Amino acid sequence: AGARGAAAAVLAEHHERGGDRAGAALHWAQAAEQALKADDLAGAVATAERGVAAGATGETLGLLRSVQAEALRWRGDFAACARAAAEALRELPKGEDRWWGAVRQLAFACGVRGELDHLLALAAVAAEEPRRGGARLQAEAVVATSLRLLGRREQADEILAAIEAADLGRELGSVRASVHGALETRARF
């Protein structure tokens, strides 16, 4: 997981030994993020779980579960991904980039698992949030793609229309790729 991840894990262990559960959980979250960035999916899941076991609460718990959800999605464990993402959504500040990342992971997992009711509920919650930022666009792209692949073209097209109206001029390439992928899915399906 790299030097940063190793350093964060050492700090987490020091905080655990010193009885600072909140500090330990925060450092485990940093170590889990580093493991994910290094494509150490098993390490990201296990390290995040250590943070949960250390007593993480609130936003730190949400961050840990968000990292787990992404790693679990990449590992193909969509049931566990959905559980972790749902918990992240409950703990992270609504509308923040991390929250949108959890929406993206949950939408993907629901789409793969054919959980249309959960996906429609997620789309409704997402629609209540103000329109801003690349993280939201990426999440909406996954929601729209999943809806379309599950045969809900009308709902998907409503989301895609809003995405198309967004100004992508300053967004990163990964955001543009997500949006164009969703639009390509519309063209094919």
PDB file of C-alpha atoms in Angstrom:
ATOM      1  CA  ALA A   1       0.000   0.000   0.000  1.00  0.00           C
ATOM      2  CA  GLY A   2       3.039   2.215  -0.180  1.00  0.00           C
ATOM      3  CA  ALA A   3       4.963   4.272   2.353  1.00  0.00           C
ATOM      4  CA  ARG A   4       1.989   6.505   3.200  1.00  0.00           C
ATOM      5  CA  GLY A   5      -0.269   3.553   3.838  1.00  0.00           C
ATOM      6  CA  ALA A   6       2.367   1.849   5.960  1.00  0.00           C
ATOM      7  CA  ALA A   7       2.942   5.033   7.952  1.00  0.00           C
ATOM      8  CA  ALA A   8      -0.802   5.470   8.497  1.00  0.00           C
ATOM      9  CA  ALA A   9      -1.080   1.844   9.675  1.00  0.00           C
ATOM     10  CA  VAL A  10       1.793   2.321  12.137  1.00  0.00           C
ATOM     11  CA  LEU A  11       0.127   5.474  13.489  1.00  0.00           C
ATOM     12  CA  ALA A  12      -3.193   3.628  13.752  1.00  0.00           C
ATOM     13  CA  GLU A  13      -1.557   0.880  15.801  1.00  0.00           C
ATOM     14  CA  HIS A  14       0.071   3.471  18.077  1.00  0.00           C
ATOM     15  CA  HIS A  15      -3.288   5.156  18.639  1.00  0.00           C
ATOM     16  CA  GLU A  16      -4.881   1.776  19.386  1.00  0.00           C
ATOM     17  CA  ARG A  17      -2.199   0.954  21.958  1.00  0.00           C
ATOM     18  CA  GLY A  18      -2.668   4.372  23.519  1.00  0.00           C
ATOM     19  CA  GLY A  19      -6.429   3.889  23.804  1.00  0.00           C
ATOM     20  CA  ASP A  20      -7.299   6.588  21.250  1.00  0.00           C
ATOM     21  CA  ARG A  21      -9.928   4.692  19.277  1.00  0.00           C
ATOM     22  CA  ALA A  22     -11.034   7.708  17.213  1.00  0.00           C
ATOM     23  CA  GLY A  23      -7.450   8.508  16.210  1.00  0.00           C
ATOM     24  CA  ALA A  24      -6.801   4.870  15.353  1.00  0.00           C
ATOM     25  CA  ALA A  25      -9.916   4.676  13.182  1.00  0.00           C
ATOM     26  CA  LEU A  26      -8.946   7.839  11.307  1.00  0.00           C
ATOM     27  CA  HIS A  27      -5.460   6.497  10.552  1.00  0.00           C
ATOM     28  CA  TRP A  28      -6.901   3.119   9.505  1.00  0.00           C
ATOM     29  CA  ALA A  29      -9.106   5.060   7.068  1.00  0.00           C
ATOM     30  CA  GLN A  30      -6.047   6.763   5.609  1.00  0.00           C
ATOM     31  CA  ALA A  31      -4.245   3.428   5.330  1.00  0.00           C
ATOM     32  CA  ALA A  32      -7.286   1.853   3.641  1.00  0.00           C
ATOM     33  CA  GLU A  33      -7.456   4.698   1.118  1.00  0.00           C
ATOM     34  CA  GLN A  34      -3.772   4.224   0.310  1.00  0.00           C
ATOM     35  CA  ALA A  35      -4.277   0.481  -0.147  1.00  0.00           C
ATOM     36  CA  LEU A  36      -7.151   1.175  -2.549  1.00  0.00           C
ATOM     37  CA  LYS A  37      -5.046   3.669  -4.510  1.00  0.00           C
ATOM     38  CA  ALA A  38      -2.328   1.014  -4.759  1.00  0.00           C
ATOM     39  CA  ASP A  39      -4.886  -1.494  -6.112  1.00  0.00           C
ATOM     40  CA  ASP A  40      -4.461  -3.658  -3.015  1.00  0.00           C
ATOM     41  CA  LEU A  41      -8.146  -4.540  -2.870  1.00  0.00           C
ATOM     42  CA  ALA A  42      -7.872  -7.217  -0.192  1.00  0.00           C
ATOM     43  CA  GLY A  43      -5.686  -4.900   1.862  1.00  0.00           C
ATOM     44  CA  ALA A  44      -8.153  -2.028   1.493  1.00  0.00           C
ATOM     45  CA  VAL A  45     -11.050  -4.188   2.696  1.00  0.00           C
ATOM     46  CA  ALA A  46      -9.085  -5.645   5.621  1.00  0.00           C
ATOM     47  CA  THR A  47      -7.574  -2.328   6.668  1.00  0.00           C
ATOM     48  CA  ALA A  48     -10.950  -0.597   6.561  1.00  0.00           C
ATOM     49  CA  GLU A  49     -12.363  -3.391   8.702  1.00  0.00           C
ATOM     50  CA  ARG A  50      -9.624  -2.742  11.266  1.00  0.00           C
ATOM     51  CA  GLY A  51     -10.793   0.856  11.402  1.00  0.00           C
ATOM     52  CA  VAL A  52     -14.375  -0.270  11.958  1.00  0.00           C
ATOM     53  CA  ALA A  53     -13.186  -2.651  14.681  1.00  0.00           C
ATOM     54  CA  ALA A  54     -11.293   0.228  16.302  1.00  0.00           C
ATOM     55  CA  GLY A  55     -14.648   1.875  16.937  1.00  0.00           C
ATOM     56  CA  ALA A  56     -15.051   4.237  13.984  1.00  0.00           C
ATOM     57  CA  THR A  57     -18.190   6.344  14.054  1.00  0.00           C
ATOM     58  CA  GLY A  58     -19.787   9.050  11.953  1.00  0.00           C
ATOM     59  CA  GLU A  59     -17.890  10.368   8.985  1.00  0.00           C
ATOM     60  CA  THR A  60     -14.838   8.181   9.668  1.00  0.00           C
ATOM     61  CA  LEU A  61     -17.053   5.090   9.601  1.00  0.00           C
ATOM     62  CA  GLY A  62     -18.588   6.365   6.376  1.00  0.00           C
ATOM     63  CA  LEU A  63     -15.153   6.833   4.836  1.00  0.00           C
ATOM     64  CA  LEU A  64     -14.077   3.329   5.849  1.00  0.00           C
ATOM     65  CA  ARG A  65     -17.231   1.783   4.394  1.00  0.00           C
ATOM     66  CA  SER A  66     -16.875   3.856   1.233  1.00  0.00           C
ATOM     67  CA  VAL A  67     -13.354   2.519   0.672  1.00  0.00           C
ATOM     68  CA  GLN A  68     -14.597  -1.001   1.337  1.00  0.00           C
ATOM     69  CA  ALA A  69     -17.507  -0.569  -1.080  1.00  0.00           C
ATOM     70  CA  GLU A  70     -15.220   0.474  -3.912  1.00  0.00           C
ATOM     71  CA  ALA A  71     -12.733  -2.325  -3.257  1.00  0.00           C
ATOM     72  CA  LEU A  72     -15.532  -4.890  -2.985  1.00  0.00           C
ATOM     73  CA  ARG A  73     -17.049  -3.700  -6.260  1.00  0.00           C
ATOM     74  CA  TRP A  74     -13.718  -4.169  -8.017  1.00  0.00           C
ATOM     75  CA  ARG A  75     -13.471  -7.644  -6.459  1.00  0.00           C
ATOM     76  CA  GLY A  76     -16.948  -8.522  -7.778  1.00  0.00           C
ATOM     77  CA  ASP A  77     -18.532  -8.968  -4.339  1.00  0.00           C
ATOM     78  CA  PHE A  78     -21.621  -6.922  -5.121  1.00  0.00           C
ATOM     79  CA  ALA A  79     -23.687  -7.982  -2.095  1.00  0.00           C
ATOM     80  CA  ALA A  80     -20.959  -6.870   0.312  1.00  0.00           C
ATOM     81  CA  CYS A  81     -20.365  -3.760  -1.808  1.00  0.00           C
ATOM     82  CA  ALA A  82     -24.035  -2.806  -1.479  1.00  0.00           C
ATOM     83  CA  ARG A  83     -23.982  -3.280   2.306  1.00  0.00           C
ATOM     84  CA  ALA A  84     -20.829  -1.197   2.736  1.00  0.00           C
ATOM     85  CA  ALA A  85     -22.054   1.549   0.392  1.00  0.00           C
ATOM     86  CA  ALA A  86     -25.436   1.755   2.132  1.00  0.00           C
ATOM     87  CA  GLU A  87     -23.721   2.198   5.487  1.00  0.00           C
ATOM     88  CA  ALA A  88     -21.383   4.819   4.013  1.00  0.00           C
ATOM     89  CA  LEU A  89     -24.398   6.774   2.733  1.00  0.00           C
ATOM     90  CA  ARG A  90     -25.895   6.848   6.231  1.00  0.00           C
ATOM     91  CA  GLU A  91     -22.672   8.146   7.793  1.00  0.00           C
ATOM     92  CA  LEU A  92     -21.190  10.535   5.235  1.00  0.00           C
ATOM     93  CA  PRO A  93     -22.360  14.141   4.856  1.00  0.00           C
ATOM     94  CA  LYS A  94     -25.074  14.130   2.219  1.00  0.00           C
ATOM     95  CA  GLY A  95     -24.050  15.741  -1.057  1.00  0.00           C
ATOM     96  CA  GLU A  96     -20.293  15.624  -0.408  1.00  0.00           C
ATOM     97  CA  ASP A  97     -18.017  13.959  -2.978  1.00  0.00           C
ATOM     98  CA  ARG A  98     -17.504  10.867  -0.792  1.00  0.00           C
ATOM     99  CA  TRP A  99     -21.267  10.520  -0.402  1.00  0.00           C
ATOM    100  CA  TRP A 100     -21.635  10.620  -4.190  1.00  0.00           C
ATOM    101  CA  GLY A 101     -18.914   7.972  -4.438  1.00  0.00           C
ATOM    102  CA  ALA A 102     -21.001   5.729  -2.181  1.00  0.00           C
ATOM    103  CA  VAL A 103     -24.050   6.437  -4.364  1.00  0.00           C
ATOM    104  CA  ARG A 104     -22.003   5.359  -7.387  1.00  0.00           C
ATOM    105  CA  GLN A 105     -20.899   2.107  -5.746  1.00  0.00           C
ATOM    106  CA  LEU A 106     -24.397   1.276  -4.497  1.00  0.00           C
ATOM    107  CA  ALA A 107     -25.969   2.057  -7.886  1.00  0.00           C
ATOM    108  CA  PHE A 108     -23.501  -0.229  -9.618  1.00  0.00           C
ATOM    109  CA  ALA A 109     -24.108  -3.053  -7.139  1.00  0.00           C
ATOM    110  CA  CYS A 110     -27.895  -2.660  -7.374  1.00  0.00           C
ATOM    111  CA  GLY A 111     -27.719  -2.635 -11.156  1.00  0.00           C
ATOM    112  CA  VAL A 112     -25.625  -5.796 -11.333  1.00  0.00           C
ATOM    113  CA  ARG A 113     -27.894  -7.528  -8.826  1.00  0.00           C
ATOM    114  CA  GLY A 114     -31.082  -6.415 -10.604  1.00  0.00           C
ATOM    115  CA  GLU A 115     -32.365  -4.560  -7.530  1.00  0.00           C
ATOM    116  CA  LEU A 116     -34.585  -2.120  -9.383  1.00  0.00           C
ATOM    117  CA  ASP A 117     -36.546  -0.927  -6.336  1.00  0.00           C
ATOM    118  CA  HIS A 118     -33.360  -0.021  -4.481  1.00  0.00           C
ATOM    119  CA  LEU A 119     -31.988   1.669  -7.584  1.00  0.00           C
ATOM    120  CA  LEU A 120     -35.147   3.749  -8.070  1.00  0.00           C
ATOM    121  CA  ALA A 121     -35.067   4.788  -4.398  1.00  0.00           C
ATOM    122  CA  LEU A 122     -31.422   5.768  -4.759  1.00  0.00           C
ATOM    123  CA  ALA A 123     -32.210   7.813  -7.876  1.00  0.00           C
ATOM    124  CA  ALA A 124     -34.963   9.630  -5.973  1.00  0.00           C
ATOM    125  CA  VAL A 125     -32.629  10.478  -3.068  1.00  0.00           C
ATOM    126  CA  ALA A 126     -29.943  11.665  -5.471  1.00  0.00           C
ATOM    127  CA  ALA A 127     -32.418  13.847  -7.356  1.00  0.00           C
ATOM    128  CA  GLU A 128     -33.120  15.819  -4.169  1.00  0.00           C
ATOM    129  CA  GLU A 129     -29.539  17.078  -3.986  1.00  0.00           C
ATOM    130  CA  PRO A 130     -28.360  20.330  -5.624  1.00  0.00           C
ATOM    131  CA  ARG A 131     -26.739  19.868  -9.016  1.00  0.00           C
ATOM    132  CA  ARG A 132     -23.008  20.354  -8.640  1.00  0.00           C
ATOM    133  CA  GLY A 133     -19.705  18.671  -9.149  1.00  0.00           C
ATOM    134  CA  GLY A 134     -18.043  15.851 -10.986  1.00  0.00           C
ATOM    135  CA  ALA A 135     -18.675  13.283  -8.254  1.00  0.00           C
ATOM    136  CA  ARG A 136     -22.405  13.786  -8.689  1.00  0.00           C
ATOM    137  CA  LEU A 137     -22.140  13.494 -12.470  1.00  0.00           C
ATOM    138  CA  GLN A 138     -20.244  10.213 -12.138  1.00  0.00           C
ATOM    139  CA  ALA A 139     -22.803   8.834  -9.701  1.00  0.00           C
ATOM    140  CA  GLU A 140     -25.707   9.895 -11.896  1.00  0.00           C
ATOM    141  CA  ALA A 141     -24.051   8.301 -14.910  1.00  0.00           C
ATOM    142  CA  VAL A 142     -23.923   4.955 -13.092  1.00  0.00           C
ATOM    143  CA  VAL A 143     -27.515   5.325 -11.855  1.00  0.00           C
ATOM    144  CA  ALA A 144     -28.706   6.125 -15.399  1.00  0.00           C
ATOM    145  CA  THR A 145     -26.724   3.269 -16.952  1.00  0.00           C
ATOM    146  CA  SER A 146     -28.018   0.776 -14.387  1.00  0.00           C
ATOM    147  CA  LEU A 147     -31.612   1.949 -14.860  1.00  0.00           C
ATOM    148  CA  ARG A 148     -31.307   1.699 -18.621  1.00  0.00           C
ATOM    149  CA  LEU A 149     -29.841  -1.803 -18.485  1.00  0.00           C
ATOM    150  CA  LEU A 150     -32.711  -2.852 -16.202  1.00  0.00           C
ATOM    151  CA  GLY A 151     -35.230  -1.600 -18.761  1.00  0.00           C
ATOM    152  CA  ARG A 152     -36.131   1.741 -17.169  1.00  0.00           C
ATOM    153  CA  ARG A 153     -35.287   3.879 -20.169  1.00  0.00           C
ATOM    154  CA  GLU A 154     -37.584   6.790 -19.299  1.00  0.00           C
ATOM    155  CA  GLN A 155     -36.076   7.317 -15.837  1.00  0.00           C
ATOM    156  CA  ALA A 156     -32.575   6.850 -17.228  1.00  0.00           C
ATOM    157  CA  ASP A 157     -33.185   9.375 -19.992  1.00  0.00           C
ATOM    158  CA  GLU A 158     -34.390  11.990 -17.496  1.00  0.00           C
ATOM    159  CA  ILE A 159     -31.128  11.674 -15.596  1.00  0.00           C
ATOM    160  CA  LEU A 160     -29.104  11.684 -18.814  1.00  0.00           C
ATOM    161  CA  ALA A 161     -30.848  14.851 -19.994  1.00  0.00           C
ATOM    162  CA  ALA A 162     -29.751  16.597 -16.798  1.00  0.00           C
ATOM    163  CA  ILE A 163     -26.221  15.274 -17.237  1.00  0.00           C
ATOM    164  CA  GLU A 164     -26.095  16.504 -20.823  1.00  0.00           C
ATOM    165  CA  ALA A 165     -27.120  19.968 -19.654  1.00  0.00           C
ATOM    166  CA  ALA A 166     -24.123  20.093 -17.290  1.00  0.00           C
ATOM    167  CA  ASP A 167     -20.987  21.962 -18.302  1.00  0.00           C
ATOM    168  CA  LEU A 168     -18.196  19.401 -18.517  1.00  0.00           C
ATOM    169  CA  GLY A 169     -15.607  21.947 -19.610  1.00  0.00           C
ATOM    170  CA  ARG A 170     -13.644  21.921 -16.345  1.00  0.00           C
ATOM    171  CA  GLU A 171     -14.269  18.337 -15.243  1.00  0.00           C
ATOM    172  CA  LEU A 172     -11.534  15.726 -15.072  1.00  0.00           C
ATOM    173  CA  GLY A 173     -11.174  13.057 -17.721  1.00  0.00           C
ATOM    174  CA  SER A 174     -12.599  10.381 -15.408  1.00  0.00           C
ATOM    175  CA  VAL A 175     -15.816  12.401 -15.041  1.00  0.00           C
ATOM    176  CA  ARG A 176     -16.059  12.902 -18.783  1.00  0.00           C
ATOM    177  CA  ALA A 177     -15.450   9.186 -19.349  1.00  0.00           C
ATOM    178  CA  SER A 178     -18.264   8.249 -16.940  1.00  0.00           C
ATOM    179  CA  VAL A 179     -20.670  10.644 -18.636  1.00  0.00           C
ATOM    180  CA  HIS A 180     -19.753   9.520 -22.143  1.00  0.00           C
ATOM    181  CA  GLY A 181     -20.029   5.871 -21.077  1.00  0.00           C
ATOM    182  CA  ALA A 182     -23.586   6.483 -19.865  1.00  0.00           C
ATOM    183  CA  LEU A 183     -24.476   8.291 -23.094  1.00  0.00           C
ATOM    184  CA  GLU A 184     -22.992   5.447 -25.135  1.00  0.00           C
ATOM    185  CA  THR A 185     -25.092   2.960 -23.180  1.00  0.00           C
ATOM    186  CA  ARG A 186     -28.160   4.997 -24.111  1.00  0.00           C
ATOM    187  CA  ALA A 187     -27.200   4.821 -27.767  1.00  0.00           C
ATOM    188  CA  ARG A 188     -26.685   1.046 -27.638  1.00  0.00           C
ATOM    189  CA  PHE A 189     -29.592   0.047 -25.426  1.00  0.00           C
TER     190      PHE A 189
END
